[in-house]
Each structure stands twice: as C-alpha cells, then as structure tokens.
Amino acid sequence: MSKQPIGIFDSGVGGTSIWYEVHKLLPYENTVYLADSKHAPYGTKTPSEIIRLSLKNTELLVQKNCKLIIVACNTATTNAIQTLRKTYNIPIVGIEPALKPAALQTKTKSIGVLATKGTLSSNLFHKTTDLYANNIRVIEQIGEGIVGLIEAGKLHSETMKTLLKSYLNPMLDANIDCLVLGCTHYTYLIPILVKLLPQHIKIIDAGEAVAKQTKAVLTHHKLINTTNDYPSITFYTNANTKELKALINPSNTFKVTYLDF
Ligand code: DGL
C-alpha cells in the first residue's frame, strides 16, 4: 500500500509549488501531478463548476491508484474539499490561505490576502477569517489575471509587475505587515513580490505547512513509503506541456506528459 503514489492536482501549473515542498520533505514518495490547465482559471468559476472539476481530477487520481490526494489549489479546497471527502474514502489534504499564522504575526493588526475570487467568496474562507482574524483588518484582493499570465508563461512580464503594483498599493496604504498568498500559483511570484514590497512585510505561503500535514496524515494512516528507491514522478497536463516543463523542469529531470482529462 505504501508504494502507491500521492496524487496532487491543481487548476494548472501553480500546484507544482506544493509538489516541490512535498517532494523535499518526502523524497521517497511516488507522486502523480495533474495540471488541469485546460480549465484554468478555476477562480472565476461558480462553486458547482469548481466542485465538478475537482471531482473529475480526484476520480482520475483514484483510478491511478493514489493513496492520498493533495488538493494543491486554494480555490478547489475552499469550494470542494467537503464534497471530495464525502465522496472518497481516502485521506484528502487541502490548502487554504494561511490567515492564522498571519494573524499571530501581525503587529500593525492589518494583513493583506491575495487570492482568487472563488477563494475569497467561499464559505470556508469566511469561516476561517471569522475564526482567526476577527480583531484584525483583512484587506482582501482578488488577483484577477495573475493565474492566466502564469499559465501563459508570462510570470516575469511587465504586465505582471504593473498588475501586482495595482493590487499591492491599497494594502500598503492600509499599513499591512503580512501578505498572505492565497493561491498556489502565487508562490512563483515571491521573487517579484520581494522586490516590490517594503522589507518589513512578511510574505506568508502555506506550501511547507501542506507538506508537513501530508507527512502527518500519511504517518497516522501508516501509509509512508518505507522503501528508499528513487521515486516514480509523473506530471500530466491537459494543455501545452511547455509551461509546466518551464516551471518544474529547468534541468529536464522530470517528464511531463499530455493527457486529455
Ligand atoms: N492554484 C489555484 C489556487 O490555488 C489557482 C486557481 C485558479 O485557477 O484560478 O487557487
């Protein structure tokens, strides 16, 4: 059982930021990654569409014999994880904007959250905000257009910089000292954000926490792969393989395969 792969999915290439953290912490685990780039972005879709797409991805990973699923997408987690957990009898780990650590760390009592429309309008996000950030000013900003640019390989474009500045300025005016990245695509923005933001602003990303949670859940279910063999690592995309390769594959180590799903 433990040799079965961990299945990871996202609306596109962004969830590879989670895959990296998981692979770093659990280097012997076999993994299967699905980039549903054909249907990206999820963030502008209705909750029922997001649920339908999340079920489709999970079903495919279950067919691929995965022992645990990581929903490497805040939008899919906040809209669909309850349905996925009700539908499938295997452990499912998700990701949502890291409001709790931000609320604990802020000194100005003002934090920024950059996420998709689908995440910011979800019931789960509202619940988490009420629970952890009740007495804190939360500046919510929809990252309209960011996922599309990253999917199109335009991460380092001038358009991206201009867009980010327009999203960050109201947060800076509100004196935030923590910026929560509420979308797995946004992890790839960190080098750009570091240049755009004053030094004292902490950028908070939940990738490492998801990897730790995955390890804890695998351990709890006695599902850790105890062999020390080089793992099987498979990336599938239902769009052009080029963008996914560019993000994960600078040295051509991992194979990216086109799959229609
Ligand atoms: N990576 C997804 C997330 O974490 C992007 C959602 C989208 O496709 O809009 O929310």
PDB file of N, CA and C and ligand atoms in Angstrom, residues 10-12 14-15 39-44 72-76 95 116 119 147 182-186, ligand 1:
ATOM      1  N   ASP A  10      -4.149  20.527  -9.376  1.00  0.00           N
ATOM      2  CA  ASP A  10      -4.397  21.973  -9.342  1.00  0.00           C
ATOM      3  C   ASP A  10      -5.093  22.345 -10.651  1.00  0.00           C
ATOM      4  N   SER A  11      -5.626  23.555 -10.694  1.00  0.00           N
ATOM      5  CA  SER A  11      -6.234  24.045 -11.927  1.00  0.00           C
ATOM      6  C   SER A  11      -5.183  24.219 -13.015  1.00  0.00           C
ATOM      7  N   GLY A  12      -3.915  24.116 -12.643  1.00  0.00           N
ATOM      8  CA  GLY A  12      -2.875  24.301 -13.653  1.00  0.00           C
ATOM      9  C   GLY A  12      -1.500  24.046 -13.080  1.00  0.00           C
ATOM     10  N   GLY A  14       0.311  25.935 -10.997  1.00  0.00           N
ATOM     11  CA  GLY A  14       0.646  26.525  -9.694  1.00  0.00           C
ATOM     12  C   GLY A  14       0.892  25.512  -8.587  1.00  0.00           C
ATOM     13  N   GLY A  15       0.141  24.432  -8.599  1.00  0.00           N
ATOM     14  CA  GLY A  15       0.267  23.422  -7.542  1.00  0.00           C
ATOM     15  C   GLY A  15       1.616  22.715  -7.527  1.00  0.00           C
ATOM     16  N   HIS A  39      -8.777  23.885 -18.080  1.00  0.00           N
ATOM     17  CA  HIS A  39      -9.933  24.506 -17.437  1.00  0.00           C
ATOM     18  C   HIS A  39      -9.555  25.675 -16.528  1.00  0.00           C
ATOM     19  N   ALA A  40      -8.278  26.093 -16.539  1.00  0.00           N
ATOM     20  CA  ALA A  40      -7.855  27.228 -15.718  1.00  0.00           C
ATOM     21  C   ALA A  40      -8.354  28.530 -16.354  1.00  0.00           C
ATOM     22  N   PRO A  41      -8.623  29.566 -15.563  1.00  0.00           N
ATOM     23  CA  PRO A  41      -8.570  29.561 -14.103  1.00  0.00           C
ATOM     24  C   PRO A  41      -9.858  29.035 -13.478  1.00  0.00           C
ATOM     25  N   TYR A  42      -9.717  28.410 -12.302  1.00  0.00           N
ATOM     26  CA  TYR A  42     -10.886  27.969 -11.546  1.00  0.00           C
ATOM     27  C   TYR A  42     -11.511  29.152 -10.799  1.00  0.00           C
ATOM     28  N   GLY A  43     -10.657  30.134 -10.508  1.00  0.00           N
ATOM     29  CA  GLY A  43     -11.046  31.212  -9.594  1.00  0.00           C
ATOM     30  C   GLY A  43     -12.236  32.045 -10.026  1.00  0.00           C
ATOM     31  N   THR A  44     -12.557  32.034 -11.328  1.00  0.00           N
ATOM     32  CA  THR A  44     -13.687  32.830 -11.803  1.00  0.00           C
ATOM     33  C   THR A  44     -14.926  31.955 -12.022  1.00  0.00           C
ATOM     34  N   ALA A  72      -3.995  20.795  -4.389  1.00  0.00           N
ATOM     35  CA  ALA A  72      -2.957  21.826  -4.358  1.00  0.00           C
ATOM     36  C   ALA A  72      -3.467  23.136  -4.951  1.00  0.00           C
ATOM     37  N   CYS A  73      -4.664  23.494  -4.551  1.00  0.00           N
ATOM     38  CA  CYS A  73      -5.359  24.646  -5.121  1.00  0.00           C
ATOM     39  C   CYS A  73      -6.279  25.210  -4.035  1.00  0.00           C
ATOM     40  N   ASN A  74      -6.062  26.459  -3.669  1.00  0.00           N
ATOM     41  CA  ASN A  74      -6.908  27.084  -2.634  1.00  0.00           C
ATOM     42  C   ASN A  74      -8.360  27.164  -3.090  1.00  0.00           C
ATOM     43  N   THR A  75      -8.554  27.469  -4.368  1.00  0.00           N
ATOM     44  CA  THR A  75      -9.910  27.636  -4.899  1.00  0.00           C
ATOM     45  C   THR A  75     -10.680  26.315  -4.832  1.00  0.00           C
ATOM     46  N   ALA A  76     -10.003  25.225  -5.211  1.00  0.00           N
ATOM     47  CA  ALA A  76     -10.654  23.916  -5.170  1.00  0.00           C
ATOM     48  C   ALA A  76     -10.864  23.465  -3.722  1.00  0.00           C
ATOM     49  N   ILE A  95      -5.409  22.977   0.857  1.00  0.00           N
ATOM     50  CA  ILE A  95      -4.668  24.208   1.184  1.00  0.00           C
ATOM     51  C   ILE A  95      -5.643  25.371   1.191  1.00  0.00           C
ATOM     52  N   THR A 116      -7.878  34.162  -5.275  1.00  0.00           N
ATOM     53  CA  THR A 116      -8.829  34.231  -6.391  1.00  0.00           C
ATOM     54  C   THR A 116     -10.216  34.626  -5.865  1.00  0.00           C
ATOM     55  N   THR A 119     -11.906  31.746  -4.077  1.00  0.00           N
ATOM     56  CA  THR A 119     -11.462  31.511  -2.698  1.00  0.00           C
ATOM     57  C   THR A 119     -12.038  32.570  -1.765  1.00  0.00           C
ATOM     58  N   VAL A 147      -3.278  34.299 -12.572  1.00  0.00           N
ATOM     59  CA  VAL A 147      -3.172  32.880 -12.935  1.00  0.00           C
ATOM     60  C   VAL A 147      -3.027  32.741 -14.458  1.00  0.00           C
ATOM     61  N   GLY A 182      -2.790  33.479  -1.192  1.00  0.00           N
ATOM     62  CA  GLY A 182      -3.889  32.526  -1.104  1.00  0.00           C
ATOM     63  C   GLY A 182      -4.148  31.777  -2.390  1.00  0.00           C
ATOM     64  N   CYS A 183      -3.107  31.504  -3.143  1.00  0.00           N
ATOM     65  CA  CYS A 183      -3.254  30.760  -4.401  1.00  0.00           C
ATOM     66  C   CYS A 183      -1.900  30.123  -4.693  1.00  0.00           C
ATOM     67  N   THR A 184      -1.914  28.852  -5.054  1.00  0.00           N
ATOM     68  CA  THR A 184      -0.634  28.151  -5.210  1.00  0.00           C
ATOM     69  C   THR A 184       0.189  28.653  -6.398  1.00  0.00           C
ATOM     70  N   HIS A 185      -0.473  29.282  -7.364  1.00  0.00           N
ATOM     71  CA  HIS A 185       0.283  29.895  -8.462  1.00  0.00           C
ATOM     72  C   HIS A 185       1.152  31.047  -7.936  1.00  0.00           C
ATOM     73  N   TYR A 186       0.651  31.738  -6.897  1.00  0.00           N
ATOM     74  CA  TYR A 186       1.304  32.976  -6.445  1.00  0.00           C
ATOM     75  C   TYR A 186       2.661  32.730  -5.783  1.00  0.00           C
TER      76      TYR A 186
HETATM   77  N1  DGL B   1      -3.724  27.484  -7.951  1.00  0.00           N
HETATM   78  C1  DGL B   1      -5.120  27.853  -7.820  1.00  0.00           C
HETATM   79  C2  DGL B   1      -5.385  28.303  -6.379  1.00  0.00           C
HETATM   80  O1  DGL B   1      -4.605  27.956  -5.502  1.00  0.00           O
HETATM   81  C3  DGL B   1      -5.473  28.813  -8.891  1.00  0.00           C
HETATM   82  C4  DGL B   1      -6.939  28.954  -9.073  1.00  0.00           C
HETATM   83  C5  DGL B   1      -7.361  29.382 -10.450  1.00  0.00           C
HETATM   84  O2  DGL B   1      -7.184  28.585 -11.366  1.00  0.00           O
HETATM   85  O3  DGL B   1      -7.947  30.463 -10.564  1.00  0.00           O
HETATM   86  O4  DGL B   1      -6.349  28.937  -6.080  1.00  0.00           O
END
